Amino acid sequence: MANLKEMSPFEAVTYYFDQACDRLVIREEVRDLICTSDREMRVEVPVRMDNGDLEVFIGYRVQHNNCRGPYKGGVRYHPEADEEEVRALASLMTWKTALVGIPFGGAKGGVQCDPQGMSPRELQTLTRRFTRSISQIIGVNDDIPAPDVGTNSQTMAWMMSAYAEEHGYSPGVVTGKPLELGGSVGREQATGRGVSLIINEAAKDLGIPMENSKCAIQGFGNVGSWTAWYLSEIGSTVIAVSDVNGGVYNVQGLDLDQLKTHVENTGSVLGFNDAEAITNDELLEMECDFLVPAALGGAINSGNASKIRARMVVEGANNPVTPGGEMILNDQGVTCLPDLLVNAGGVTVSYFEWVQNIQRFPWNLDRVNNALEEIMIRAYREVQTMTVRDNITYRDAAFSIAVGRVAQALELQGLP
Ligand code: NAD
């Protein structure tokens, strides 16, 4: 058996994939075909910086699998977005889209850069150049990027525009766009809303009343901030949140409206009135009902998992709990709800955005939210039913359902 202490992100996703294949008795050749990426593209992205220097960034687009539909996945701008990480995230997208049953495959992109330290002009130049470099392999029916860590709706607007210069107007080539350019209502909030829908369902099963519950959230970006907002809306008390600089804590609950204004004014949760400053480590080790890691991978690992005092760890981020960390959580009786289920709300509403772009027919917010809720709850119920029936973890059940669907799609198409 693989050493669980600590696997790289791609080793981790492959480990869960292998376990699902063993459980489902998937044929070796099918397994080999769907384990690795269909295509991996590495590009140089030269950018003339504001100081006159030419800097060459490295970017990737990894297309993992498309047997259930066009490749789909975000683009990450982060210094550690290397080939290995992007490959792992692309594979995870294949399983995520299959689990929630939307007609996409899996892909991911990344550029190794620090967007915090770049000007808007530098970021636009980088994005346009990167898009031109990958434009031959993306497209409305081929591969549809979206925002991820370090990118946002503005990045998608630049990508759409750079793609249009070569291929003509195609709003469906990216999702997570501004509303004015064909984005969908409800997309920005979708991942956080999905996280809270899953927590709400799981809390019912575990007998945790939302009104008396407490939650702590690591990462206060798109996923973390919207998760906080929706959890508080359904009655949970948000006692702690953090960002890359550190966290804030108030056992009575943080005032999220005031916190939002504070973050808009200062760029960080730190220094928020009416709360105690804490470190990210302290946040993770806090006693609470729901701990939501919503920042980067590897936050909970074999080094700190034994210190987790939450009843449930809910993966808002991708790969925030390592396999070694999850084993320890399982031994301690902490329920771990996996990323491919928990944060699938984002790609689900991206799918709605793509549908609206293709049909040139925008939906209203009620339609988006109702359809999202239906898909998230159905996926949760399927996973939960298998978890109980087969006495396996939520992650093993989620991977089994997803891998089974992809393998079946491949078999139906016929192997070469
Ligand atoms: P984001 O860039 O909007 O926010 C990231 C947050 O994490 C920021 O508050 C940042 O300060 C914080 N952070 C970064 N490094 C940290 C560290 N070392 N310790 C603590 N906090 C840190 O990104 P996002 O879009 O919210 O994505 C967060 C995670 O969710 C990622 O793993 C991403 O892949 C995943 N995800 C995002 C979406 C989406 O729709 N945005 C969908 C599915 C999954």
Short mmCIF file of C-alpha atoms and ligand atoms in Angstrom, two decimals:
data_model
loop_
_atom_site.label_atom_id
_atom_site.label_comp_id
_atom_site.label_asym_id
_atom_site.label_seq_id
_atom_site.Cartn_x
_atom_site.Cartn_y
_atom_site.Cartn_z
CA MET A 1 0.00 0.00 0.00
CA ALA A 2 1.15 3.53 -0.75
CA ASN A 3 2.74 5.51 2.05
CA LEU A 4 -0.01 7.82 3.25
CA LYS A 5 2.42 10.25 4.90
CA GLU A 6 2.42 12.62 2.75
CA MET A 7 1.49 12.03 -0.85
CA SER A 8 1.76 14.67 -3.54
CA PRO A 9 -1.63 15.97 -4.79
CA PHE A 10 -1.56 13.74 -7.89
CA GLU A 11 -0.50 10.69 -5.88
CA ALA A 12 -3.40 11.38 -3.53
CA VAL A 13 -6.06 11.61 -6.22
CA THR A 14 -4.61 8.52 -7.94
CA TYR A 15 -4.67 6.66 -4.63
CA TYR A 16 -8.41 7.30 -4.23
CA PHE A 17 -8.97 6.48 -7.91
CA ASP A 18 -7.15 3.15 -7.51
CA GLN A 19 -9.17 2.26 -4.45
CA ALA A 20 -12.40 2.97 -6.35
CA CYS A 21 -11.22 0.84 -9.29
CA ASP A 22 -10.44 -2.06 -6.93
CA ARG A 23 -13.85 -1.75 -5.31
CA LEU A 24 -15.63 -1.59 -8.67
CA VAL A 25 -13.40 -4.25 -10.28
CA ILE A 26 -12.61 -2.02 -13.26
CA ARG A 27 -10.70 -3.71 -16.09
CA GLU A 28 -6.98 -2.94 -16.15
CA GLU A 29 -6.96 -1.34 -19.62
CA VAL A 30 -9.92 0.93 -18.80
CA ARG A 31 -8.19 1.87 -15.59
CA ASP A 32 -4.97 2.72 -17.40
CA LEU A 33 -6.83 4.86 -19.93
CA ILE A 34 -8.69 7.00 -17.43
CA CYS A 35 -6.01 7.35 -14.79
CA THR A 36 -3.63 9.61 -16.71
CA SER A 37 -4.18 12.91 -18.56
CA ASP A 38 -5.37 12.89 -22.17
CA ARG A 39 -3.20 15.92 -22.95
CA GLU A 40 -0.81 18.18 -21.04
CA MET A 41 0.30 21.48 -22.50
CA ARG A 42 3.14 23.57 -21.09
CA VAL A 43 3.58 27.08 -22.43
CA GLU A 44 5.92 30.00 -21.92
CA VAL A 45 4.13 33.26 -21.19
CA PRO A 46 6.45 36.24 -21.71
CA VAL A 47 5.23 39.49 -20.17
CA ARG A 48 6.81 42.97 -20.38
CA MET A 49 6.55 44.09 -16.76
CA ASP A 50 5.81 47.68 -15.70
CA ASN A 51 9.48 48.22 -14.81
CA GLY A 52 10.53 47.40 -18.39
CA ASP A 53 11.90 43.90 -17.65
CA LEU A 54 10.74 40.89 -19.64
CA GLU A 55 9.56 38.11 -17.35
CA VAL A 56 8.77 34.62 -18.64
CA PHE A 57 6.06 32.77 -16.71
CA ILE A 58 5.25 29.09 -17.16
CA GLY A 59 1.65 28.07 -17.74
CA TYR A 60 -0.15 24.75 -18.07
CA ARG A 61 -3.42 23.40 -19.38
CA VAL A 62 -4.00 19.78 -18.48
CA GLN A 63 -6.93 17.95 -20.08
CA HIS A 64 -7.56 14.86 -18.03
CA ASN A 65 -10.60 13.15 -19.53
CA ASN A 66 -13.48 14.06 -21.87
CA CYS A 67 -15.45 10.87 -22.31
CA ARG A 68 -18.52 12.40 -20.58
CA GLY A 69 -18.29 15.83 -22.26
CA PRO A 70 -15.94 18.74 -23.00
CA TYR A 71 -12.99 19.26 -20.67
CA LYS A 72 -13.88 21.66 -17.86
CA GLY A 73 -11.85 23.26 -15.09
CA GLY A 74 -10.48 26.46 -13.60
CA VAL A 75 -7.28 28.39 -14.14
CA ARG A 76 -5.12 29.06 -11.09
CA TYR A 77 -2.58 31.89 -10.76
CA HIS A 78 -0.27 30.93 -7.93
CA PRO A 79 3.51 30.51 -7.44
CA GLU A 80 3.00 26.79 -6.67
CA ALA A 81 0.67 26.03 -9.60
CA ASP A 82 3.14 23.58 -11.15
CA GLU A 83 2.50 20.71 -13.56
CA GLU A 84 1.98 18.17 -10.79
CA GLU A 85 -0.60 20.27 -8.96
CA VAL A 86 -2.47 21.20 -12.14
CA ARG A 87 -2.50 17.52 -13.20
CA ALA A 88 -4.01 16.52 -9.85
CA LEU A 89 -6.66 19.24 -10.02
CA ALA A 90 -7.55 18.25 -13.61
CA SER A 91 -8.09 14.64 -12.55
CA LEU A 92 -10.23 15.77 -9.61
CA MET A 93 -12.42 17.74 -12.04
CA THR A 94 -13.17 14.56 -14.03
CA TRP A 95 -14.48 12.89 -10.87
CA LYS A 96 -16.32 16.00 -9.69
CA THR A 97 -18.30 16.53 -12.91
CA ALA A 98 -19.13 12.83 -13.04
CA LEU A 99 -20.26 12.77 -9.41
CA VAL A 100 -22.75 15.61 -9.84
CA GLY A 101 -23.80 14.21 -13.24
CA ILE A 102 -23.11 17.20 -15.47
CA PRO A 103 -21.95 16.53 -19.05
CA PHE A 104 -18.33 17.63 -18.76
CA GLY A 105 -14.95 16.01 -18.39
CA GLY A 106 -12.06 17.33 -16.33
CA ALA A 107 -9.26 19.84 -16.96
CA LYS A 108 -7.27 22.49 -15.11
CA GLY A 109 -4.95 25.34 -15.96
CA GLY A 110 -2.35 27.21 -14.04
CA VAL A 111 0.26 29.91 -14.40
CA GLN A 112 3.13 30.04 -11.92
CA CYS A 113 2.97 33.67 -10.85
CA ASP A 114 2.09 35.81 -7.85
CA PRO A 115 -0.96 37.82 -8.94
CA GLN A 116 -0.92 39.85 -5.68
CA GLY A 117 2.34 41.42 -6.77
CA MET A 118 1.26 42.23 -10.34
CA SER A 119 -0.46 45.32 -11.74
CA PRO A 120 -3.78 45.06 -13.65
CA ARG A 121 -1.92 45.76 -16.90
CA GLU A 122 0.60 42.98 -16.23
CA LEU A 123 -2.20 40.57 -15.32
CA GLN A 124 -4.14 41.41 -18.46
CA THR A 125 -1.04 40.94 -20.65
CA LEU A 126 -0.30 37.60 -18.95
CA THR A 127 -3.89 36.40 -19.36
CA ARG A 128 -4.15 37.37 -23.03
CA ARG A 129 -0.82 35.76 -23.88
CA PHE A 130 -1.64 32.58 -21.94
CA THR A 131 -5.05 32.37 -23.64
CA ARG A 132 -3.51 32.75 -27.10
CA SER A 133 -1.02 30.00 -26.26
CA ILE A 134 -3.74 27.51 -25.30
CA SER A 135 -6.44 28.78 -27.70
CA GLN A 136 -6.01 25.84 -30.10
CA ILE A 137 -7.07 23.36 -27.45
CA ILE A 138 -9.88 25.27 -25.69
CA GLY A 139 -13.32 26.02 -27.14
CA VAL A 140 -17.06 25.93 -26.38
CA ASN A 141 -17.29 22.22 -27.20
CA ASP A 142 -13.70 21.32 -26.36
CA ASP A 143 -12.44 22.78 -23.11
CA ILE A 144 -13.99 25.54 -21.00
CA PRO A 145 -11.82 27.34 -18.40
CA ALA A 146 -13.19 29.13 -15.30
CA PRO A 147 -11.78 31.09 -12.33
CA ASP A 148 -9.89 29.45 -9.46
CA VAL A 149 -7.39 30.69 -6.86
CA GLY A 150 -5.85 33.99 -7.97
CA THR A 151 -8.22 34.50 -10.93
CA ASN A 152 -11.71 36.00 -11.09
CA SER A 153 -14.45 37.22 -13.42
CA GLN A 154 -12.13 39.95 -14.79
CA THR A 155 -9.59 37.27 -15.77
CA MET A 156 -12.36 35.39 -17.59
CA ALA A 157 -13.40 38.58 -19.42
CA TRP A 158 -9.83 38.99 -20.71
CA MET A 159 -9.67 35.29 -21.69
CA MET A 160 -12.96 35.52 -23.56
CA SER A 161 -11.79 38.64 -25.38
CA ALA A 162 -8.36 37.20 -26.32
CA TYR A 163 -10.03 34.00 -27.57
CA ALA A 164 -12.54 36.05 -29.63
CA GLU A 165 -9.70 37.88 -31.43
CA GLU A 166 -8.73 34.58 -33.06
CA HIS A 167 -11.93 32.56 -33.10
CA GLY A 168 -14.80 35.09 -33.06
CA TYR A 169 -17.43 35.81 -30.40
CA SER A 170 -17.84 32.70 -28.21
CA PRO A 171 -19.01 33.60 -24.69
CA GLY A 172 -19.35 29.90 -23.78
CA VAL A 173 -15.58 29.38 -24.06
CA VAL A 174 -15.16 30.43 -20.42
CA THR A 175 -17.48 30.49 -17.40
CA GLY A 176 -17.40 32.68 -14.32
CA LYS A 177 -17.58 35.76 -16.58
CA PRO A 178 -18.99 39.15 -15.52
CA LEU A 179 -22.79 39.29 -15.93
CA GLU A 180 -22.39 42.02 -18.58
CA LEU A 181 -20.46 39.59 -20.80
CA GLY A 182 -22.77 36.59 -20.48
CA GLY A 183 -21.99 35.41 -16.97
CA SER A 184 -24.69 33.70 -14.91
CA VAL A 185 -26.49 35.13 -11.92
CA GLY A 186 -25.58 33.05 -8.88
CA ARG A 187 -22.21 31.85 -10.25
CA GLU A 188 -20.05 33.91 -7.90
CA GLN A 189 -21.88 32.58 -4.83
CA ALA A 190 -22.37 29.06 -6.19
CA THR A 191 -19.46 27.18 -4.60
CA GLY A 192 -20.12 28.60 -1.13
CA ARG A 193 -23.83 28.03 -1.49
CA GLY A 194 -23.16 24.42 -2.49
CA VAL A 195 -20.87 23.95 0.53
CA SER A 196 -23.61 25.16 2.87
CA LEU A 197 -26.25 22.93 1.19
CA ILE A 198 -24.04 19.88 1.75
CA ILE A 199 -23.34 20.84 5.38
CA ASN A 200 -27.05 21.32 6.00
CA GLU A 201 -27.86 17.83 4.67
CA ALA A 202 -25.00 16.14 6.52
CA ALA A 203 -25.92 17.93 9.76
CA LYS A 204 -29.44 16.45 9.53
CA ASP A 205 -27.95 12.95 9.18
CA LEU A 206 -25.54 13.44 12.06
CA GLY A 207 -28.18 15.04 14.27
CA ILE A 208 -26.45 18.43 14.55
CA PRO A 209 -29.04 21.26 14.74
CA MET A 210 -27.83 24.17 12.59
CA GLU A 211 -29.17 26.78 15.05
CA ASN A 212 -26.81 25.65 17.83
CA SER A 213 -23.86 24.90 15.59
CA LYS A 214 -20.51 26.67 15.31
CA CYS A 215 -18.27 26.78 12.27
CA ALA A 216 -14.71 27.87 11.48
CA ILE A 217 -13.56 28.65 7.95
CA GLN A 218 -10.00 28.78 6.65
CA GLY A 219 -9.68 31.07 3.61
CA PHE A 220 -11.91 34.08 3.12
CA GLY A 221 -11.86 34.35 -0.66
CA ASN A 222 -14.67 33.39 -3.01
CA VAL A 223 -15.44 30.00 -1.47
CA GLY A 224 -14.78 30.82 2.19
CA SER A 225 -16.64 34.13 2.34
CA TRP A 226 -19.78 32.85 0.60
CA THR A 227 -19.74 29.67 2.69
CA ALA A 228 -19.66 31.83 5.82
CA TRP A 229 -22.54 33.94 4.57
CA TYR A 230 -24.81 30.99 3.68
CA LEU A 231 -23.98 29.04 6.84
CA SER A 232 -24.92 32.03 8.97
CA GLU A 233 -28.11 32.40 6.93
CA ILE A 234 -29.17 28.86 7.87
CA GLY A 235 -28.46 29.44 11.54
CA SER A 236 -24.84 28.45 12.17
CA THR A 237 -22.56 30.78 14.15
CA VAL A 238 -19.35 31.63 12.29
CA ILE A 239 -16.82 31.86 15.12
CA ALA A 240 -13.57 32.10 13.13
CA VAL A 241 -12.30 32.88 9.65
CA SER A 242 -8.81 33.41 8.24
CA ASP A 243 -6.85 34.35 5.16
CA VAL A 244 -3.22 34.03 4.15
CA ASN A 245 -2.24 36.63 6.80
CA GLY A 246 -3.97 34.97 9.79
CA GLY A 247 -7.42 34.74 11.34
CA VAL A 248 -9.99 36.34 13.64
CA TYR A 249 -12.14 34.69 16.31
CA ASN A 250 -15.22 35.57 18.34
CA VAL A 251 -17.03 32.78 20.19
CA GLN A 252 -20.27 34.81 20.02
CA GLY A 253 -20.02 34.90 16.23
CA LEU A 254 -18.44 37.32 13.76
CA ASP A 255 -20.55 40.09 12.24
CA LEU A 256 -20.16 39.11 8.58
CA ASP A 257 -21.48 42.36 7.08
CA GLN A 258 -18.95 44.39 9.06
CA LEU A 259 -16.22 41.86 8.30
CA LYS A 260 -16.95 42.13 4.57
CA THR A 261 -16.59 45.93 4.73
CA HIS A 262 -13.37 45.55 6.73
CA VAL A 263 -11.92 43.16 4.11
CA GLU A 264 -12.97 45.48 1.28
CA ASN A 265 -11.23 48.41 3.01
CA THR A 266 -8.06 46.67 4.21
CA GLY A 267 -7.64 43.60 2.00
CA SER A 268 -7.52 41.19 4.97
CA VAL A 269 -9.59 39.85 7.86
CA LEU A 270 -6.78 40.85 10.24
CA GLY A 271 -7.42 43.87 12.43
CA PHE A 272 -11.20 43.30 12.50
CA ASN A 273 -12.78 44.90 15.57
CA ASP A 274 -14.70 42.84 18.04
CA ALA A 275 -12.61 39.73 17.42
CA GLU A 276 -9.43 38.15 18.70
CA ALA A 277 -6.48 37.60 16.33
CA ILE A 278 -5.57 33.94 15.84
CA THR A 279 -3.18 32.01 13.61
CA ASN A 280 -4.27 29.67 10.82
CA ASP A 281 -3.09 26.73 12.93
CA GLU A 282 -5.25 27.87 15.85
CA LEU A 283 -8.26 28.16 13.55
CA LEU A 284 -7.82 24.60 12.30
CA GLU A 285 -7.55 23.28 15.86
CA MET A 286 -10.62 25.13 17.14
CA GLU A 287 -13.49 23.30 18.80
CA CYS A 288 -16.49 23.61 16.47
CA ASP A 289 -19.08 21.56 14.60
CA PHE A 290 -18.00 22.34 11.03
CA LEU A 291 -14.44 23.10 10.03
CA VAL A 292 -14.26 24.27 6.41
CA PRO A 293 -10.75 24.45 4.91
CA ALA A 294 -11.39 26.75 1.91
CA ALA A 295 -7.89 27.92 0.97
CA LEU A 296 -5.22 25.64 -0.48
CA GLY A 297 -4.30 21.96 -0.55
CA GLY A 298 -2.65 20.07 2.33
CA ALA A 299 -4.00 22.25 5.17
CA ILE A 300 -4.92 19.19 7.26
CA ASN A 301 -2.24 16.53 7.10
CA SER A 302 -0.67 13.78 9.15
CA GLY A 303 1.18 16.45 11.17
CA ASN A 304 -1.88 18.27 12.51
CA ALA A 305 -4.91 15.99 11.97
CA SER A 306 -4.76 14.61 15.51
CA LYS A 307 -5.33 18.16 16.83
CA ILE A 308 -8.58 18.70 14.90
CA ARG A 309 -11.51 19.12 17.31
CA ALA A 310 -14.31 19.69 14.78
CA ARG A 311 -17.13 17.17 14.42
CA MET A 312 -17.05 17.46 10.66
CA VAL A 313 -14.32 18.57 8.24
CA VAL A 314 -15.88 19.91 5.07
CA GLU A 315 -13.54 20.32 2.10
CA GLY A 316 -14.41 23.69 0.58
CA ALA A 317 -10.98 23.79 -1.09
CA ASN A 318 -9.53 21.11 -3.38
CA ASN A 319 -7.32 18.52 -1.64
CA PRO A 320 -7.17 20.36 1.72
CA VAL A 321 -6.98 17.06 3.65
CA THR A 322 -4.16 14.70 2.69
CA PRO A 323 -4.81 10.92 2.71
CA GLY A 324 -2.58 10.61 5.78
CA GLY A 325 -4.57 13.36 7.50
CA GLU A 326 -7.88 11.75 6.60
CA MET A 327 -6.84 8.39 8.08
CA ILE A 328 -6.21 10.12 11.40
CA LEU A 329 -9.53 11.99 11.21
CA ASN A 330 -11.33 8.70 10.49
CA ASP A 331 -9.66 7.07 13.50
CA GLN A 332 -10.81 9.98 15.67
CA GLY A 333 -14.38 9.67 14.42
CA VAL A 334 -14.33 13.02 12.60
CA THR A 335 -16.55 12.93 9.52
CA CYS A 336 -14.75 14.20 6.42
CA LEU A 337 -16.87 15.40 3.51
CA PRO A 338 -14.80 15.33 0.30
CA ASP A 339 -14.00 18.16 -2.13
CA LEU A 340 -15.43 16.47 -5.22
CA LEU A 341 -18.85 16.56 -3.56
CA VAL A 342 -18.61 19.62 -1.31
CA ASN A 343 -17.28 22.25 -3.72
CA ALA A 344 -19.03 21.00 -6.88
CA GLY A 345 -21.52 23.89 -6.77
CA GLY A 346 -19.09 26.10 -8.69
CA VAL A 347 -18.73 23.84 -11.70
CA THR A 348 -22.46 23.06 -11.59
CA VAL A 349 -23.43 26.72 -12.02
CA SER A 350 -20.61 27.05 -14.58
CA TYR A 351 -22.49 24.37 -16.48
CA PHE A 352 -25.69 26.45 -16.23
CA GLU A 353 -23.75 29.47 -17.50
CA TRP A 354 -22.48 27.46 -20.48
CA VAL A 355 -26.01 26.24 -21.23
CA GLN A 356 -27.31 29.84 -21.11
CA ASN A 357 -24.51 30.98 -23.44
CA ILE A 358 -25.21 28.22 -25.96
CA GLN A 359 -28.95 28.88 -25.89
CA ARG A 360 -28.51 32.70 -25.75
CA PHE A 361 -31.20 32.60 -23.06
CA PRO A 362 -30.39 33.84 -19.54
CA TRP A 363 -31.94 32.21 -16.48
CA ASN A 364 -33.15 34.08 -13.40
CA LEU A 365 -31.64 33.55 -9.93
CA ASP A 366 -34.45 31.30 -8.70
CA ARG A 367 -33.95 28.92 -11.59
CA VAL A 368 -30.18 28.79 -11.02
CA ASN A 369 -30.52 28.29 -7.27
CA ASN A 370 -33.26 25.66 -7.52
CA ALA A 371 -31.35 23.65 -10.11
CA LEU A 372 -28.15 23.89 -8.05
CA GLU A 373 -29.92 22.75 -4.90
CA GLU A 374 -31.48 19.78 -6.67
CA ILE A 375 -28.15 18.60 -8.07
CA MET A 376 -26.17 19.09 -4.85
CA ILE A 377 -28.70 17.32 -2.66
CA ARG A 378 -29.12 14.44 -5.09
CA ALA A 379 -25.33 13.97 -5.23
CA TYR A 380 -25.07 14.12 -1.43
CA ARG A 381 -27.86 11.53 -1.03
CA GLU A 382 -26.21 9.16 -3.53
CA VAL A 383 -22.90 9.42 -1.68
CA GLN A 384 -24.48 9.11 1.75
CA THR A 385 -26.52 6.06 0.74
CA MET A 386 -23.41 4.24 -0.51
CA THR A 387 -21.41 5.32 2.56
CA VAL A 388 -23.95 3.72 4.88
CA ARG A 389 -24.70 0.67 2.69
CA ASP A 390 -21.04 -0.28 2.12
CA ASN A 391 -19.64 1.07 5.40
CA ILE A 392 -17.03 3.16 3.61
CA THR A 393 -15.97 6.81 3.89
CA TYR A 394 -17.82 9.61 2.11
CA ARG A 395 -14.74 10.09 -0.08
CA ASP A 396 -14.55 6.43 -1.06
CA ALA A 397 -18.24 6.48 -1.94
CA ALA A 398 -17.91 9.69 -3.96
CA PHE A 399 -14.93 8.33 -5.91
CA SER A 400 -16.68 5.00 -6.51
CA ILE A 401 -19.76 6.68 -7.99
CA ALA A 402 -17.68 9.05 -10.13
CA VAL A 403 -15.13 6.54 -11.40
CA GLY A 404 -17.92 4.06 -12.18
CA ARG A 405 -19.68 6.64 -14.37
CA VAL A 406 -16.53 7.58 -16.29
CA ALA A 407 -15.55 3.95 -16.81
CA GLN A 408 -19.04 3.11 -18.05
CA ALA A 409 -19.01 6.05 -20.50
CA LEU A 410 -15.66 4.89 -21.85
CA GLU A 411 -16.83 1.27 -22.23
CA LEU A 412 -20.01 2.39 -24.03
CA GLN A 413 -17.98 4.40 -26.54
CA GLY A 414 -15.89 1.33 -27.24
CA LEU A 415 -12.19 0.96 -26.66
CA PRO A 416 -9.83 1.27 -29.66
P1 NAD B 1 -9.57 32.80 -3.61
O1 NAD B 1 -8.27 33.18 -4.23
O2 NAD B 1 -10.77 33.63 -3.87
O3 NAD B 1 -9.40 32.73 -2.00
C1 NAD B 1 -8.39 31.99 -1.37
C2 NAD B 1 -8.37 32.40 0.10
O4 NAD B 1 -7.42 31.57 0.78
C3 NAD B 1 -7.92 33.84 0.35
O5 NAD B 1 -8.65 34.38 1.45
C4 NAD B 1 -6.45 33.69 0.73
O6 NAD B 1 -5.95 34.75 1.53
C5 NAD B 1 -6.52 32.39 1.52
N1 NAD B 1 -5.23 31.70 1.61
C6 NAD B 1 -4.29 31.53 0.66
N2 NAD B 1 -3.24 30.88 1.15
C7 NAD B 1 -3.53 30.60 2.44
C8 NAD B 1 -2.84 29.95 3.49
N3 NAD B 1 -1.62 29.44 3.28
N4 NAD B 1 -3.45 29.86 4.70
C9 NAD B 1 -4.67 30.37 4.89
N5 NAD B 1 -5.37 31.00 3.95
C10 NAD B 1 -4.80 31.13 2.75
O7 NAD B 1 -9.80 31.28 -4.02
P2 NAD B 1 -11.18 30.49 -4.06
O8 NAD B 1 -11.74 30.61 -5.42
O9 NAD B 1 -11.99 30.85 -2.89
O10 NAD B 1 -10.66 28.99 -3.94
C11 NAD B 1 -10.32 28.40 -2.68
C12 NAD B 1 -10.23 26.90 -2.84
O11 NAD B 1 -11.49 26.39 -3.32
C13 NAD B 1 -9.20 26.39 -3.84
O12 NAD B 1 -8.70 25.14 -3.40
C14 NAD B 1 -10.00 26.19 -5.11
O13 NAD B 1 -9.41 25.27 -6.00
C15 NAD B 1 -11.30 25.66 -4.52
N6 NAD B 1 -12.47 25.81 -5.37
C16 NAD B 1 -12.86 27.03 -5.81
C17 NAD B 1 -14.02 27.13 -6.57
C18 NAD B 1 -14.55 28.46 -7.04
O14 NAD B 1 -15.67 28.48 -7.61
N7 NAD B 1 -13.87 29.57 -6.82
C19 NAD B 1 -14.75 25.98 -6.91
C20 NAD B 1 -14.32 24.75 -6.43
C21 NAD B 1 -13.18 24.68 -5.65
#
